[in-house]
Tab-separated table of C-alpha atoms in Angstrom:
chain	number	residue	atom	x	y	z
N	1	UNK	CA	20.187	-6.365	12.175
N	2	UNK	CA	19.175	-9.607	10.525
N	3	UNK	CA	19.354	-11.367	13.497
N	4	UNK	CA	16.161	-8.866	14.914
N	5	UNK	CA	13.293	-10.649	14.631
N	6	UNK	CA	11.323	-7.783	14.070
N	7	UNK	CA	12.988	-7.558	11.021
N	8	UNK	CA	12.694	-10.917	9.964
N	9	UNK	CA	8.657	-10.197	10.410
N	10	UNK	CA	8.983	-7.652	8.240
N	11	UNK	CA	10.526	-9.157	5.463
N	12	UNK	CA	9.017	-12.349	5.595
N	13	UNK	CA	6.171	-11.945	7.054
N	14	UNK	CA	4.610	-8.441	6.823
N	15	UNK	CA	5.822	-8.079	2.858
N	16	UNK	CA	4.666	-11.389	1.772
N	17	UNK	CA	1.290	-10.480	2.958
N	18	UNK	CA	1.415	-7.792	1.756
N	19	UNK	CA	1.846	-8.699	-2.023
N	20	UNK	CA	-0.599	-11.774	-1.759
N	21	UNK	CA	-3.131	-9.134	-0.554
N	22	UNK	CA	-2.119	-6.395	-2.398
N	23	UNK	CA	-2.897	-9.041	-5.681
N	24	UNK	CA	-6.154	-10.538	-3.993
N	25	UNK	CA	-7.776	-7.138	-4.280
N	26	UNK	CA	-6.656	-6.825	-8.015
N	27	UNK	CA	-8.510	-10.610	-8.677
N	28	UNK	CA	-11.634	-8.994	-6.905
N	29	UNK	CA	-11.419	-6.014	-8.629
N	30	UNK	CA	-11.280	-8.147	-12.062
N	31	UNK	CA	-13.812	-10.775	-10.962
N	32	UNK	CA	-16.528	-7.654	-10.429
N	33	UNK	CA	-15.415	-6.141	-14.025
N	34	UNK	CA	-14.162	-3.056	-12.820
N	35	UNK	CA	-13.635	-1.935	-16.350
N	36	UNK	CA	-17.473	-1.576	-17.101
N	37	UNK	CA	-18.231	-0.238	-13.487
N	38	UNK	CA	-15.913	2.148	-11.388
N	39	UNK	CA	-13.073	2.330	-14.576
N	40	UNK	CA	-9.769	3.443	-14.637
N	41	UNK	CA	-10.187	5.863	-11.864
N	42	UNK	CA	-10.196	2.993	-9.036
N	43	UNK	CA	-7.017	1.635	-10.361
N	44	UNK	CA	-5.334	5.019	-10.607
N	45	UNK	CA	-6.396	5.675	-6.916
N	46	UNK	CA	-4.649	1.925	-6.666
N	47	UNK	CA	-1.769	2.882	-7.661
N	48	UNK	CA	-1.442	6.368	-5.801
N	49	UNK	CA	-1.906	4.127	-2.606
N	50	UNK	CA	0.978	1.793	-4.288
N	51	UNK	CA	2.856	5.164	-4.274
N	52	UNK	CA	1.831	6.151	-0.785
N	53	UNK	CA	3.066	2.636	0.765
N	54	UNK	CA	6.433	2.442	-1.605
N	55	UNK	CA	7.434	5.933	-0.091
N	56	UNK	CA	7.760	4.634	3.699
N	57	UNK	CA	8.872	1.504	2.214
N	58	UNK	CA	11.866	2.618	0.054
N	59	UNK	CA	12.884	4.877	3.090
N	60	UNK	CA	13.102	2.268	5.598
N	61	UNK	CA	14.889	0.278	2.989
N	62	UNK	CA	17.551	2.830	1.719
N	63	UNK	CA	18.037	5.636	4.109
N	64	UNK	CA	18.963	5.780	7.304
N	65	UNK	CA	15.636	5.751	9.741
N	66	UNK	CA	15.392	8.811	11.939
N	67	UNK	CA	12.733	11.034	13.313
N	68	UNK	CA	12.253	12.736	10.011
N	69	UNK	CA	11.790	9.340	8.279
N	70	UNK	CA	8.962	7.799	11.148
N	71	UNK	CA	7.847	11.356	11.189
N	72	UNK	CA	7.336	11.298	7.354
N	73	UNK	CA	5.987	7.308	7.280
N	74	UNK	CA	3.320	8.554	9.769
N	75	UNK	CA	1.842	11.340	7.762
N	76	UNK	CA	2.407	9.521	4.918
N	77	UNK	CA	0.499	6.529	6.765
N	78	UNK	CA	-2.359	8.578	7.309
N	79	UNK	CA	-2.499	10.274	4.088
N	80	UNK	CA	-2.737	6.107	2.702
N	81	UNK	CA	-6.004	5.655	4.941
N	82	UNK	CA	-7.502	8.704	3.622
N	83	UNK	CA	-6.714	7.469	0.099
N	84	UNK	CA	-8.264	4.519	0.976
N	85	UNK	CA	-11.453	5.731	2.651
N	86	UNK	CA	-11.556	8.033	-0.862
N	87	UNK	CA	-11.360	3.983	-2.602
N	88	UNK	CA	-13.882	2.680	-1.151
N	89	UNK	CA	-16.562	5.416	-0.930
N	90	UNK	CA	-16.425	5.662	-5.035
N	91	UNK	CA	-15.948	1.756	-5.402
N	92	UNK	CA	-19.289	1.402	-3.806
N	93	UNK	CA	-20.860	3.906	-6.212
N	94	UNK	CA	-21.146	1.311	-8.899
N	95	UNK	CA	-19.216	-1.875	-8.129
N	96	UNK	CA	-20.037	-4.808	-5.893
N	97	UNK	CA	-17.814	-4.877	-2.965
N	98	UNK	CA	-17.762	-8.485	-1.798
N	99	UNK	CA	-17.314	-9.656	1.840
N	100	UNK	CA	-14.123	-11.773	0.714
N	101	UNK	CA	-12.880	-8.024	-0.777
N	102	UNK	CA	-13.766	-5.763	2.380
N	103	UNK	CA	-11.347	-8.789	4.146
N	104	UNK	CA	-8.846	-7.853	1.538
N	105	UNK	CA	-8.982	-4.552	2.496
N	106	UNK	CA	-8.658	-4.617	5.880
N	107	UNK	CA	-5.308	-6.465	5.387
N	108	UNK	CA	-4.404	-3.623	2.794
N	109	UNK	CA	-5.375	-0.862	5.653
N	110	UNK	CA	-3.559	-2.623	8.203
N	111	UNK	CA	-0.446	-3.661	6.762
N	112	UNK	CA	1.150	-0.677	6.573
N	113	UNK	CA	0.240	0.342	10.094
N	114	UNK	CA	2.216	-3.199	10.809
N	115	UNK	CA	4.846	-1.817	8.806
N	116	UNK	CA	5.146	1.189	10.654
N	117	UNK	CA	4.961	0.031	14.337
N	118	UNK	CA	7.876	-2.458	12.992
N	119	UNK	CA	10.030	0.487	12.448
N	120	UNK	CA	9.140	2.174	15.627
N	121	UNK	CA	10.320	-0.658	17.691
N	122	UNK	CA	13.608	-0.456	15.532
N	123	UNK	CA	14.091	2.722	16.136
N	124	UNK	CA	12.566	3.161	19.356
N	125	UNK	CA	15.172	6.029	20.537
N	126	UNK	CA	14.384	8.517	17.520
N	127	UNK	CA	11.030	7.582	17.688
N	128	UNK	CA	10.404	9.363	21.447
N	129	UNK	CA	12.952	11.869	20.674
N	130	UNK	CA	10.120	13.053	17.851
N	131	UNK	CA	8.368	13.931	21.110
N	132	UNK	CA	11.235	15.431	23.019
N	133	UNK	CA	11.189	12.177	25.188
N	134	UNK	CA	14.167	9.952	25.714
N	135	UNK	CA	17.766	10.285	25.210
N	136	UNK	CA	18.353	10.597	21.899
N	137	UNK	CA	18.494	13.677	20.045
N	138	UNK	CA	16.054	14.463	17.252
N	139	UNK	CA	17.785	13.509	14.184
N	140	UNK	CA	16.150	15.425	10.989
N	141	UNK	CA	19.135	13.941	8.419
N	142	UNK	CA	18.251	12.459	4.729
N	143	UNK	CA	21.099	9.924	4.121
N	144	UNK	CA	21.723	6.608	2.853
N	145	UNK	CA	21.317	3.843	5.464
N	146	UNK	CA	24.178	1.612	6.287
N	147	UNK	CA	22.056	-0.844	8.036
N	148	UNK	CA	22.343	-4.469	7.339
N	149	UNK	CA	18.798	-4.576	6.092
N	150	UNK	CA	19.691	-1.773	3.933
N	151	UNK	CA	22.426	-3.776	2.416
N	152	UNK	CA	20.245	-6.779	2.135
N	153	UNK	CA	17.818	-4.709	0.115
N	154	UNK	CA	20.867	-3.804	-2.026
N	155	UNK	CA	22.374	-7.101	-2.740
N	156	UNK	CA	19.057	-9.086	-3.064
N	157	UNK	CA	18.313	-6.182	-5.505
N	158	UNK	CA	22.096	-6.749	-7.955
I	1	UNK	CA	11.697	-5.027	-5.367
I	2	UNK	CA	11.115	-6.941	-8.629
I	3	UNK	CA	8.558	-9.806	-6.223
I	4	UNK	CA	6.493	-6.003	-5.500
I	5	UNK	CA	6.864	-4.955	-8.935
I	6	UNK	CA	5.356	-7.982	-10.167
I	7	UNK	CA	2.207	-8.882	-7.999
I	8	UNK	CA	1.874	-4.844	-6.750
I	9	UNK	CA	2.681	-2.868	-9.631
I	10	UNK	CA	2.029	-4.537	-12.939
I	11	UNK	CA	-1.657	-5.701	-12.196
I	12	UNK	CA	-2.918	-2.523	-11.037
I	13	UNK	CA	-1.236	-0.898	-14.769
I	14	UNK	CA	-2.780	-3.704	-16.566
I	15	UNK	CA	-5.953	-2.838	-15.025
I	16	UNK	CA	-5.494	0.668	-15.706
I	17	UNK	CA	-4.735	-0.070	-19.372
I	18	UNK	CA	-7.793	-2.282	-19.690
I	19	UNK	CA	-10.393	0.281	-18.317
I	20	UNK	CA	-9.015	3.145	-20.378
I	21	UNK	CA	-9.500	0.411	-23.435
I	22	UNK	CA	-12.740	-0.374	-22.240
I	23	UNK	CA	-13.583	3.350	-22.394
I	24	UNK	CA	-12.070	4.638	-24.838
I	25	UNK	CA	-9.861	6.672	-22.828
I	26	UNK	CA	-12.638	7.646	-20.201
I	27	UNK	CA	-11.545	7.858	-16.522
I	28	UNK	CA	-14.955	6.476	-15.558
I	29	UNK	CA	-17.611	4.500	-17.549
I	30	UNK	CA	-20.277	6.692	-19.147
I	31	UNK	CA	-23.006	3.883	-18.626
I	32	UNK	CA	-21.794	2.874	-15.089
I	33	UNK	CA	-24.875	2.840	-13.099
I	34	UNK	CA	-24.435	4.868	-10.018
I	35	UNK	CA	-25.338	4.609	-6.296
I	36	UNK	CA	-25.166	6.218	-3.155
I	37	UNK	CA	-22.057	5.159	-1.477
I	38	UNK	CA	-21.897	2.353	0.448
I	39	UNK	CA	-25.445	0.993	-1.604
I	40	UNK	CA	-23.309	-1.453	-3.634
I	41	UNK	CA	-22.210	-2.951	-0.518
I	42	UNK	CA	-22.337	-6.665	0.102
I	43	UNK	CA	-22.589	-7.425	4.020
């Protein structure tokens, strides 16, 4: 699977991104002392949306992708852009929101989305057979993933 | 996983930690001066 190129994208391309966007928006957040104006409620709706990307994220890593898993990144996707929306509505309430931010943020929103359509075209079969299209059977299965990514996650990780 | 842990995870605690310090405990800052959304908006 390391030879997909898709996959390369996603790990060294789509993650990196990721992270140097992911910690952009936490210099913005400090350079408009976020302390004195939204609080500690921003960063705790930070880090549910830190919770809502690792989900998909530690799936496609460490279990096997199937229907159930794209069928869980999507809600799980949509539930993030919600979150997000939620973010930025009280953000605005009391803290500046700079231009060079709201560019941070549309990285953030889109990342994941990038993440997600990465996975599809891995899984292409399971991901029509969540629509009854295709020839592969839906396959509704939680179990470990004996991909080579998977294993790449693992021994990068020991 | 540690590369995430480090720029994704750790940053938004600290930040966490430091607005709870800066409010002694507070969610949201009592003397925060509040808008409408969107009024604090920079375009």
């Amino acid at each position: 699977m390391l030879n997909d190129p898709m996959v390369l994208i996603l790990m060294y391309f789509v993650m990196p991104i990721w992270l140097i966007a992911g910690f952009a928006d936490w210099l913005c957040h400090r350079a408009t002392h976020i302390e004195s104006t939204t609080g500690a409620k921003e960063s705790l709706i930070h880090l549910l949306m830190f919770v809502e990307v690792g989900i998909p994220l530690l799936a496609a890593m460490f279990l096997e992708v199937n229907s159930l898993i794209i069928a869980l990144m999507m809600v799980v996707f949509l539930i993030h852009e919600a979150t997000a929306i939620w973010d930025v509505r009280y953000a605005t309430t009391a803290r500046t929101v700079s231009p060079v931010e709201q560019h941070v943020h549309s990285f953030l929103e889109m990342i994941p989305l990038m993440g997600l359509v990465s996975v599809v075209s891995l899984h292409w079969g399971q991901f029509l057979a969540l629509f009854g299209v295709g020839a592969l059977r839906v396959l509704a299965s939680i179990s470990l993933g004996s991909s080579t990514s998977c294993r790449w996650a693992t021994s990068r990780r020991l | 996983m540690s590369v995430i842990l480090l720029f994704e995870l750790l940053p938004y605690l600290e930040e966490l930690f430091r607005g709870l310090r800066a409010n002694s405990g507070r969610l949201v800052p009592p003397k925060a001066r509040r808008n409408k959304t969107g009024e604090t908006t920079m375009r």
